[in-house]
PDB file of C-alpha atoms in Angstrom:
ATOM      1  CA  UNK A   1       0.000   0.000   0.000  1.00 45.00           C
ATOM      2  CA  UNK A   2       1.608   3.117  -1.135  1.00 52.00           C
ATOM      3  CA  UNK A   3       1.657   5.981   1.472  1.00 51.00           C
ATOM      4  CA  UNK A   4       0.533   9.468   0.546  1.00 54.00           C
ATOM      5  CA  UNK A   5       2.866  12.096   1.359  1.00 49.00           C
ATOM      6  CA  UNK A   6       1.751  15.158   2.711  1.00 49.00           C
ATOM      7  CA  UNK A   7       2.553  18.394  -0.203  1.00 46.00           C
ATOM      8  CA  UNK A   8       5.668  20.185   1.699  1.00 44.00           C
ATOM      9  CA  UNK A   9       4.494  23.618   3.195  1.00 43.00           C
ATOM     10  CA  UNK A  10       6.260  27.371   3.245  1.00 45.00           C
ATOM     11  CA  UNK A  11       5.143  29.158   5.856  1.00 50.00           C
ATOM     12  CA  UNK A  12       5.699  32.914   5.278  1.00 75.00           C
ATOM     13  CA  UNK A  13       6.175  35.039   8.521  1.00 88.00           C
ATOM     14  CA  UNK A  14       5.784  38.760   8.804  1.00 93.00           C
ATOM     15  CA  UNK A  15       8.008  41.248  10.582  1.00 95.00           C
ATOM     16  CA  UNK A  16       7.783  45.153  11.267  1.00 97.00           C
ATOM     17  CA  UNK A  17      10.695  47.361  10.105  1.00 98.00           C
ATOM     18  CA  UNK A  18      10.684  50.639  10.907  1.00 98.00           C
ATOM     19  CA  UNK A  19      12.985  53.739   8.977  1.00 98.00           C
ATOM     20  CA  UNK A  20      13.023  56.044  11.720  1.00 97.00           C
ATOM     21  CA  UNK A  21      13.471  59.983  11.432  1.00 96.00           C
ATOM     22  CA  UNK A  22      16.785  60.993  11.041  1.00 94.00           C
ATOM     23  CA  UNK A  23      17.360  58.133   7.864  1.00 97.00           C
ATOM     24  CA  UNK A  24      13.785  58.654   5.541  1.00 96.00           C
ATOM     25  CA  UNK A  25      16.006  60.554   3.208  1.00 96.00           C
ATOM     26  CA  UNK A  26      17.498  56.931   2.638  1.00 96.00           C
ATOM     27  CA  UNK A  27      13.978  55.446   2.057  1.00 96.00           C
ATOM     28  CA  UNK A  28      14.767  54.282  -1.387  1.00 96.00           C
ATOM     29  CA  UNK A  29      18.420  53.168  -1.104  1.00 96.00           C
ATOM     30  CA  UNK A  30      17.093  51.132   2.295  1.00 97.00           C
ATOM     31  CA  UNK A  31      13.960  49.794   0.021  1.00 96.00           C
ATOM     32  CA  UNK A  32      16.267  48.537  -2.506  1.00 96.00           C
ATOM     33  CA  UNK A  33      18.625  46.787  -0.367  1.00 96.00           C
ATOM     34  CA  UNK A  34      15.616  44.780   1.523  1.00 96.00           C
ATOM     35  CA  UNK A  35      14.043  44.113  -1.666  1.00 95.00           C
ATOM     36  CA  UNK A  36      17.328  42.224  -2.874  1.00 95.00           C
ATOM     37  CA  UNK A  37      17.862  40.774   0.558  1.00 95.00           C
ATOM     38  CA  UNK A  38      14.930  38.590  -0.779  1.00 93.00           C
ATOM     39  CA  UNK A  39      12.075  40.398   1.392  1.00 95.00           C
ATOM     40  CA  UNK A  40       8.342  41.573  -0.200  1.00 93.00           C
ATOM     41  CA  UNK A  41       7.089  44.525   1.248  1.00 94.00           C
ATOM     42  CA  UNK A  42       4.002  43.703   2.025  1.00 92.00           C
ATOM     43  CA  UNK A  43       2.633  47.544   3.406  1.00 93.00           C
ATOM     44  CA  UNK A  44       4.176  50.674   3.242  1.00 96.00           C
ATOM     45  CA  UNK A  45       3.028  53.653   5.331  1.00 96.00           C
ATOM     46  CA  UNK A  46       4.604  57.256   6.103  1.00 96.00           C
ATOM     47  CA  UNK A  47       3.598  58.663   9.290  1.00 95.00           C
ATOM     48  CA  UNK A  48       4.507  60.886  12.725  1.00 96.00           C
ATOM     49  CA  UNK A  49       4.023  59.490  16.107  1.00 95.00           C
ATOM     50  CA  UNK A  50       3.346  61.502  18.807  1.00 95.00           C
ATOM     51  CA  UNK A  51       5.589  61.261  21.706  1.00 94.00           C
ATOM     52  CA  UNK A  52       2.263  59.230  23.222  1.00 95.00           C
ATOM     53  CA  UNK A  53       2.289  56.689  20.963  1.00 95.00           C
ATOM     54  CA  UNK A  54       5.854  56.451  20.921  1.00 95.00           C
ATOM     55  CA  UNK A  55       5.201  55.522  24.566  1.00 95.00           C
ATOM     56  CA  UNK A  56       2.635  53.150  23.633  1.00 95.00           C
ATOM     57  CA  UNK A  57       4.801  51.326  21.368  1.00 96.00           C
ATOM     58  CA  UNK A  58       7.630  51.215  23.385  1.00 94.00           C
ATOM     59  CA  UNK A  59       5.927  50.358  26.482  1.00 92.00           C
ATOM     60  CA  UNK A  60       7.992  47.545  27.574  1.00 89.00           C
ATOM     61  CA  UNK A  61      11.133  49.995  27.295  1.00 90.00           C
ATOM     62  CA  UNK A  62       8.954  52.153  30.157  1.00 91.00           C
ATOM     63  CA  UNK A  63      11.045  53.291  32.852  1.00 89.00           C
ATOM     64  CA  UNK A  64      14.696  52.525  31.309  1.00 91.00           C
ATOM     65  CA  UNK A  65      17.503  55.446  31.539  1.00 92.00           C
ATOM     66  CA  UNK A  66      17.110  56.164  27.300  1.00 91.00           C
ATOM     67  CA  UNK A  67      13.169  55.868  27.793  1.00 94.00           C
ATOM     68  CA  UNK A  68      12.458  59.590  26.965  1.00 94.00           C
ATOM     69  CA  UNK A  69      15.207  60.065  24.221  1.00 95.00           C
ATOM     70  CA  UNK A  70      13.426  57.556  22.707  1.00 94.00           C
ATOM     71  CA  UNK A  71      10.548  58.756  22.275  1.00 95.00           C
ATOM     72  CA  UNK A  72      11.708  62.584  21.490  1.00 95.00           C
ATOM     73  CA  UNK A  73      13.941  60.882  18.938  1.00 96.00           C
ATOM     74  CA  UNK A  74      11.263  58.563  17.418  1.00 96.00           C
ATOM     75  CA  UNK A  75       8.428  61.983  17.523  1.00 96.00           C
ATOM     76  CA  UNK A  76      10.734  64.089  16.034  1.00 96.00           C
ATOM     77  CA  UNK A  77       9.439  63.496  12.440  1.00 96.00           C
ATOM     78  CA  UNK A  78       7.923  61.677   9.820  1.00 97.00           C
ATOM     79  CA  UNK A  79       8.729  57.424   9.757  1.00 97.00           C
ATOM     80  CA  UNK A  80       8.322  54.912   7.440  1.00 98.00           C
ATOM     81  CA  UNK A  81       6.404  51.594   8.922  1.00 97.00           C
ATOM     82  CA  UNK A  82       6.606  48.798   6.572  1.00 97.00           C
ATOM     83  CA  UNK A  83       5.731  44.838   7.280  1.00 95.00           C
ATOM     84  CA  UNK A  84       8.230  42.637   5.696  1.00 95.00           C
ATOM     85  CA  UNK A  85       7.343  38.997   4.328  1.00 93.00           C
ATOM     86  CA  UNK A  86       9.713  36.471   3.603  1.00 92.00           C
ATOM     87  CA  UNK A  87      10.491  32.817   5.379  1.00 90.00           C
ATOM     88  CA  UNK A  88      11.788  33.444   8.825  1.00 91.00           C
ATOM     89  CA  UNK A  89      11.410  36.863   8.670  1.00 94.00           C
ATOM     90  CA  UNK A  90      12.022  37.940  11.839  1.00 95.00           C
ATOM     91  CA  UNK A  91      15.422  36.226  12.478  1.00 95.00           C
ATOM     92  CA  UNK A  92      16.614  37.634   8.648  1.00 96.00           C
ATOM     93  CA  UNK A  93      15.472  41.048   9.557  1.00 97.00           C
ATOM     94  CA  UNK A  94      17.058  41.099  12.343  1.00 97.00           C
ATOM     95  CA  UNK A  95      20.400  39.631  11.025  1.00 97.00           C
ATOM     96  CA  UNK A  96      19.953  42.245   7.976  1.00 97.00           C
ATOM     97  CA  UNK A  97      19.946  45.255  11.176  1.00 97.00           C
ATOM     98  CA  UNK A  98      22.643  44.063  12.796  1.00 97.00           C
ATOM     99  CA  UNK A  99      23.874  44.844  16.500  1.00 96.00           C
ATOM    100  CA  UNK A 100      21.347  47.669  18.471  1.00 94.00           C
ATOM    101  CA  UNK A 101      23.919  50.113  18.907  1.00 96.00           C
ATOM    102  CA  UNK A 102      25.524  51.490  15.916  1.00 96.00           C
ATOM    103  CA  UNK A 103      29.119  52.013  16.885  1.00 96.00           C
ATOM    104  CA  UNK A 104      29.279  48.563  18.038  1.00 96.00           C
ATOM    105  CA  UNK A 105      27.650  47.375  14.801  1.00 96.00           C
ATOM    106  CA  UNK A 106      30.060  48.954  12.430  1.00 96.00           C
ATOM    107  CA  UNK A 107      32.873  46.956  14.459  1.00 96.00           C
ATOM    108  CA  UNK A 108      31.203  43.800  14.855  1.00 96.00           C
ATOM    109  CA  UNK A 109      28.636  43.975  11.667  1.00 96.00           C
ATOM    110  CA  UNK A 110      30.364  46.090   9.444  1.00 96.00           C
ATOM    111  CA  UNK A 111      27.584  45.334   6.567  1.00 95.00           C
ATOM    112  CA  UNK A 112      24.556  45.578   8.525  1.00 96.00           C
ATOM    113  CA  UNK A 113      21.960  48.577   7.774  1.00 97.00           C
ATOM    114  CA  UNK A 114      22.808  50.078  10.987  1.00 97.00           C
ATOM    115  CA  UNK A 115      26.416  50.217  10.961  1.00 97.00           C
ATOM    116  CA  UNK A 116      25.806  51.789   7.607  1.00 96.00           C
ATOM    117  CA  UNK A 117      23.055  54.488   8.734  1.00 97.00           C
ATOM    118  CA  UNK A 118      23.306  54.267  12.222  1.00 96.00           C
ATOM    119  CA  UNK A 119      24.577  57.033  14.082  1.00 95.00           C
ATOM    120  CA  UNK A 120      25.009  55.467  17.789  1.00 94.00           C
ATOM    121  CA  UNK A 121      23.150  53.540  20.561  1.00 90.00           C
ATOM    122  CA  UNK A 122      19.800  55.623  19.918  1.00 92.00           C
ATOM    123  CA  UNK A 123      19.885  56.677  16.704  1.00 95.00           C
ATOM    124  CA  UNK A 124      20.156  53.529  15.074  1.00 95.00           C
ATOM    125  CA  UNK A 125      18.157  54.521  11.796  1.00 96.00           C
ATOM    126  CA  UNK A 126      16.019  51.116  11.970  1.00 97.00           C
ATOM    127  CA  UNK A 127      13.330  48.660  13.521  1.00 97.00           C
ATOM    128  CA  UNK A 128      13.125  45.391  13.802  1.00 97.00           C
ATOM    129  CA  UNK A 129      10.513  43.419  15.620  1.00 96.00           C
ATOM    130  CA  UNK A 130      12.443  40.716  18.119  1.00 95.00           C
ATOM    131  CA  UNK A 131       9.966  38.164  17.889  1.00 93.00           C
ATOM    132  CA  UNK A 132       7.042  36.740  16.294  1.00 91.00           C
ATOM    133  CA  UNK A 133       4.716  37.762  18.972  1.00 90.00           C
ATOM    134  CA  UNK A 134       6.398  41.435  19.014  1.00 94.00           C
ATOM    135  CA  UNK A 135       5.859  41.023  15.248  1.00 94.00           C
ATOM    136  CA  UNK A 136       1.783  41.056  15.109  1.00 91.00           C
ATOM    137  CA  UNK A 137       1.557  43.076  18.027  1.00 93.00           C
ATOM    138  CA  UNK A 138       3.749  45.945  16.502  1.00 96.00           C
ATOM    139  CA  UNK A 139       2.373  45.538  12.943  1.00 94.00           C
ATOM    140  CA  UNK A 140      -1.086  45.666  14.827  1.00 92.00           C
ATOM    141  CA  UNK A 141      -0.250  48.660  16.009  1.00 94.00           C
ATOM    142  CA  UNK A 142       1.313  50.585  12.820  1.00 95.00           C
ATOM    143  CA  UNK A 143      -1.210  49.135  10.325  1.00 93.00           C
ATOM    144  CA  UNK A 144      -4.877  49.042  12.522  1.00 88.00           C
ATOM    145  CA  UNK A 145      -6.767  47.220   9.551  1.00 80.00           C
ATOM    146  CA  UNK A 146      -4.219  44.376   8.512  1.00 74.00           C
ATOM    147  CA  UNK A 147      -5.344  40.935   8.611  1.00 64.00           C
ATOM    148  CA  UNK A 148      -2.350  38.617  10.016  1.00 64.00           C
ATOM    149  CA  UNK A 149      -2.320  34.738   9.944  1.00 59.00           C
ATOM    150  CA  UNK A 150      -3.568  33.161  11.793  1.00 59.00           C
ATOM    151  CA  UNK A 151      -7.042  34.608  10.196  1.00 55.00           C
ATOM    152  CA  UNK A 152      -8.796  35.650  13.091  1.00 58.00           C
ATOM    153  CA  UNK A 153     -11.916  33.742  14.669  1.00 62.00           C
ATOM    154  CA  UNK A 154     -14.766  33.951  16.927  1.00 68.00           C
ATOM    155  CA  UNK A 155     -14.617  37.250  18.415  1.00 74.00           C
ATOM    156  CA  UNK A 156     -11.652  38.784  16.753  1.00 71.00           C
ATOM    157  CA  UNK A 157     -13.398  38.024  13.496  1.00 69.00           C
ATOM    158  CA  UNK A 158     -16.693  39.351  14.705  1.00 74.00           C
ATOM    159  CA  UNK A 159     -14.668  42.644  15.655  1.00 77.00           C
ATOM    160  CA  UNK A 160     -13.008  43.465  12.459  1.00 71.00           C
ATOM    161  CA  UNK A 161     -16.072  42.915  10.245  1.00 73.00           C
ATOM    162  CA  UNK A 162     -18.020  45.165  12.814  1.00 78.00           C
ATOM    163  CA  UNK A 163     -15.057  47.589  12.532  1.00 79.00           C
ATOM    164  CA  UNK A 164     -14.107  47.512   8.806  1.00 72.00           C
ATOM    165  CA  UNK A 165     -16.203  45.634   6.547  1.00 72.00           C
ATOM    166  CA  UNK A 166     -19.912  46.108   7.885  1.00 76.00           C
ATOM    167  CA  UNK A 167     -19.633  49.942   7.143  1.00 79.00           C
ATOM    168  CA  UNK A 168     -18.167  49.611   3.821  1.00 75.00           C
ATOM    169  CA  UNK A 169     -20.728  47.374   3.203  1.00 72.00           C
ATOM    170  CA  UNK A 170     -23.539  49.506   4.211  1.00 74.00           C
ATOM    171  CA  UNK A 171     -22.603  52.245   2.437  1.00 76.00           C
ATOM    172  CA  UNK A 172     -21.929  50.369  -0.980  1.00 71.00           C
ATOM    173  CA  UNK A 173     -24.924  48.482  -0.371  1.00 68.00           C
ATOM    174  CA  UNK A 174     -26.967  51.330   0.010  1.00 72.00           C
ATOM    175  CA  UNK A 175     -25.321  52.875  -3.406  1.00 69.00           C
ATOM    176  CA  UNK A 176     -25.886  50.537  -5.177  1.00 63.00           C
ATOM    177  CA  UNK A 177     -29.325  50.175  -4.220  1.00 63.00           C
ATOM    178  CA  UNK A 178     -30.014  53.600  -5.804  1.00 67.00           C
ATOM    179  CA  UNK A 179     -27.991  53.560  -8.945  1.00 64.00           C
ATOM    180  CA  UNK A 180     -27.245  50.791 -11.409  1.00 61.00           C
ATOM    181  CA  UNK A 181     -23.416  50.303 -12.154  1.00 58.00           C
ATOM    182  CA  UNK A 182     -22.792  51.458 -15.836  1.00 61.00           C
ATOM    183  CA  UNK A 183     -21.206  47.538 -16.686  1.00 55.00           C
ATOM    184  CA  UNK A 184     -23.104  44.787 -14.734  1.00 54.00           C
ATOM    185  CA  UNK A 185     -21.552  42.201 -16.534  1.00 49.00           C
ATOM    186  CA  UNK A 186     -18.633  42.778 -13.708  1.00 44.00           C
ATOM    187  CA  UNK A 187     -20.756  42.267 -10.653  1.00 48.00           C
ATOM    188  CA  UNK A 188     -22.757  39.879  -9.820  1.00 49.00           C
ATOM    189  CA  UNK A 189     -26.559  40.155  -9.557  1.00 44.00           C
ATOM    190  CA  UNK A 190     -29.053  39.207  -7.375  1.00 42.00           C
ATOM    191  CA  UNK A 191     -32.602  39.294  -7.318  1.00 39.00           C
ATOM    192  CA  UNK A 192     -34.383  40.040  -4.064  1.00 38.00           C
ATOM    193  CA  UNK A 193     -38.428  39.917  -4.006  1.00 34.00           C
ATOM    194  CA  UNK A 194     -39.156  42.996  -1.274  1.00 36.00           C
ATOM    195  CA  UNK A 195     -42.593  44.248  -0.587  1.00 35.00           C
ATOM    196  CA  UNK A 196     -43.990  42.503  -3.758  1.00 35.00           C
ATOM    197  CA  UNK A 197     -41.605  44.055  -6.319  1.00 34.00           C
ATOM    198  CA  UNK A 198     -38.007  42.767  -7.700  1.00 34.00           C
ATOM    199  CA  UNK A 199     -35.308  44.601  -5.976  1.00 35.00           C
ATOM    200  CA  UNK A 200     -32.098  44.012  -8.415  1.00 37.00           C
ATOM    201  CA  UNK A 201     -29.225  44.338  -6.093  1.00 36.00           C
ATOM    202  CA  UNK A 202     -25.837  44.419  -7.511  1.00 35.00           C
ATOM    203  CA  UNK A 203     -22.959  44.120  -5.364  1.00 37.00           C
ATOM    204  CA  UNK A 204     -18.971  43.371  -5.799  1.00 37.00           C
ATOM    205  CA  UNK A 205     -16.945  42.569  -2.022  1.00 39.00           C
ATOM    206  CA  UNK A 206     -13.286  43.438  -1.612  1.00 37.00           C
ATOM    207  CA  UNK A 207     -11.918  42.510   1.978  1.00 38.00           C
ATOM    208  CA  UNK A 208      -8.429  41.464   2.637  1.00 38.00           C
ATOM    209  CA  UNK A 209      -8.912  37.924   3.665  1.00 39.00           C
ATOM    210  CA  UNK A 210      -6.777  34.392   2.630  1.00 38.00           C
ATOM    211  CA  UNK A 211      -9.756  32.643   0.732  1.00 39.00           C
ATOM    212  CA  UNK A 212      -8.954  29.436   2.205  1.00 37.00           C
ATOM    213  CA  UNK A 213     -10.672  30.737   6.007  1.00 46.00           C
ATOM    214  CA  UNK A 214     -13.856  29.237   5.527  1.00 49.00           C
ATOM    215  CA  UNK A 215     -15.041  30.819   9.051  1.00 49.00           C
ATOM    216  CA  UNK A 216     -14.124  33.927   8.074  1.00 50.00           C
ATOM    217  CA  UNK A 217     -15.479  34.054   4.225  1.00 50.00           C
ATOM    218  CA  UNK A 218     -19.021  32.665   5.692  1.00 54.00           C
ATOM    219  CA  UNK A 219     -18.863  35.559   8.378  1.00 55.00           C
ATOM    220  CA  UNK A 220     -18.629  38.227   5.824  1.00 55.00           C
ATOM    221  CA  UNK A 221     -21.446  36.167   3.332  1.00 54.00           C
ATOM    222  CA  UNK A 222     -23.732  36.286   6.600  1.00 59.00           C
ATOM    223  CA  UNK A 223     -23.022  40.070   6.672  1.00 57.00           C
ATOM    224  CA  UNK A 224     -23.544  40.098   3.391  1.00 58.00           C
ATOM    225  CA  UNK A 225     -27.215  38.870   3.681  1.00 55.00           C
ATOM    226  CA  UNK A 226     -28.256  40.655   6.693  1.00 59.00           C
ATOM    227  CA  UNK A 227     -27.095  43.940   5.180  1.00 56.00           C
ATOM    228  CA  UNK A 228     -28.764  43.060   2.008  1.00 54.00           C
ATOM    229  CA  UNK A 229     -31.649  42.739   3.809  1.00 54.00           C
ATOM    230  CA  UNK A 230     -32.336  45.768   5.651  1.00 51.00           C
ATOM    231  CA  UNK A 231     -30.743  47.851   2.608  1.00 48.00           C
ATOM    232  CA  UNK A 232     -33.796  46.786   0.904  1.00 46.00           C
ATOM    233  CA  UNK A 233     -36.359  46.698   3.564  1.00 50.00           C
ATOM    234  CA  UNK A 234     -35.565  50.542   4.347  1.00 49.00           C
ATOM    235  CA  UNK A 235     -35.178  51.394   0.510  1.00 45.00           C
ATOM    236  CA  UNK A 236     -38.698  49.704  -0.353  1.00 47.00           C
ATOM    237  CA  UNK A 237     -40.108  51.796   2.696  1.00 47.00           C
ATOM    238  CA  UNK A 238     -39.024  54.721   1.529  1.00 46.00           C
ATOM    239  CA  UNK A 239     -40.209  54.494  -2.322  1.00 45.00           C
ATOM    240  CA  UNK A 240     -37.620  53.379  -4.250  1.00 44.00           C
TER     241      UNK A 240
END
């Protein structure tokens, strides 16, 4: 009897980097070099932190010597957040970085991004999430609406569709209640019998999900319906 082998698997883990203040006029050169250091940048944002959610994000660096240089270092103007994807991301990242403190890194890790555009123990020009766990909580906490493996459930999932899809939803929902897209043949239609007339509904759903997560696809078709639903109850009500 011949045994079936399972297929072989590549799991693909996510890590935040971070090009902090005093280095964004590097942004490209540094995007280049992770690019060819065999990462995908999976999200890309440019933004200032206030010294309060500087403290937020470095809350388990509360109450350290450097804790307010950090954060008057990492307020002090615009960053680039970016989540990096590649297998064992985390651990590459982090060997890409090199040594915390600059000085030592161009000794010990001449090649590493911060020995390059590091300037010393604080101003070490970039991020790098230390574990997997720091990983989703600090990509969590840069990007708000990103979706992370493992695809939440229960609860979580409940959350982000109240949070981000439902409303999107609504509003499209209620759009496209009113006004017929000019080319149907991209949507799909459906045909809702409401208060004794046809209702044509049509209705296209983008939501960053993997579309293997059953749970989470039937969550959203559920929100689908209910929406659909009341969208048409309160447009038959009012005359349309």
């Amino acid at each position: 009897m011949q045994m079936l082998m399972p297929e072989p698997q590549i799991f693909v883990e996510r890590t935040l980097a971070l090009i902090k203040p005093d280095v964004v006029d590097k942004e490209e050169e540094i995007e280049d070099l992770i690019l060819r250091s065999g990462f995908l940048i999976v999200q890309k944002r440019t933004l200032q932190l206030s010294p309060e959610q500087c403290s937020n994000f470095y809350a388990d660096q509360y109450g350290k010597v450097f804790f307010p240089n950090l954060t008057a270092y990492m307020s002090s103007g615009p960053l680039v957040a970016m989540v990096l994807a590649r297998y064992c991301a985390v651990s590459h990242w982090k060997e890409l970085l090199g040594p915390s403190n600059s000085i030592r890194a161009r000794r010990t890790h001449p090649h590493s991004l911060r020995a390059i555009y590091g300037t010393d123990d604080l101003r070490n020009a970039l991020h790098g999430s230390l574990s997997i766990s720091s990983a989703e909580r600090e990509i969590r906490f840069m990007f708000p609406e990103v979706i992370l493996e493992p695809i939440p459930a229960g609860q979580r999932a409940r959350d982000y569709l109240n949070l981000y899809v439902k409303p999107t939803l609504l509003a499209g929902l209620t759009a496209l209640c009113k006004e017929k897209p000019a080319d149907p043949m991209l949507l799909n239609k459906i045909s809702l019998l409401s208060s004794g007339k046809m209702v044509n509904v049509f209705c296209i759903l983008k939501v960053q999900v993997i579309h293997s997560n059953t749970y989470l696809r039937m969550q959203i078709i559920n929100q689908c319906d209910n929406l659909l639903a009341v969208v048409v109850h309160s447009t038959s009500l009012s005359g349309f």
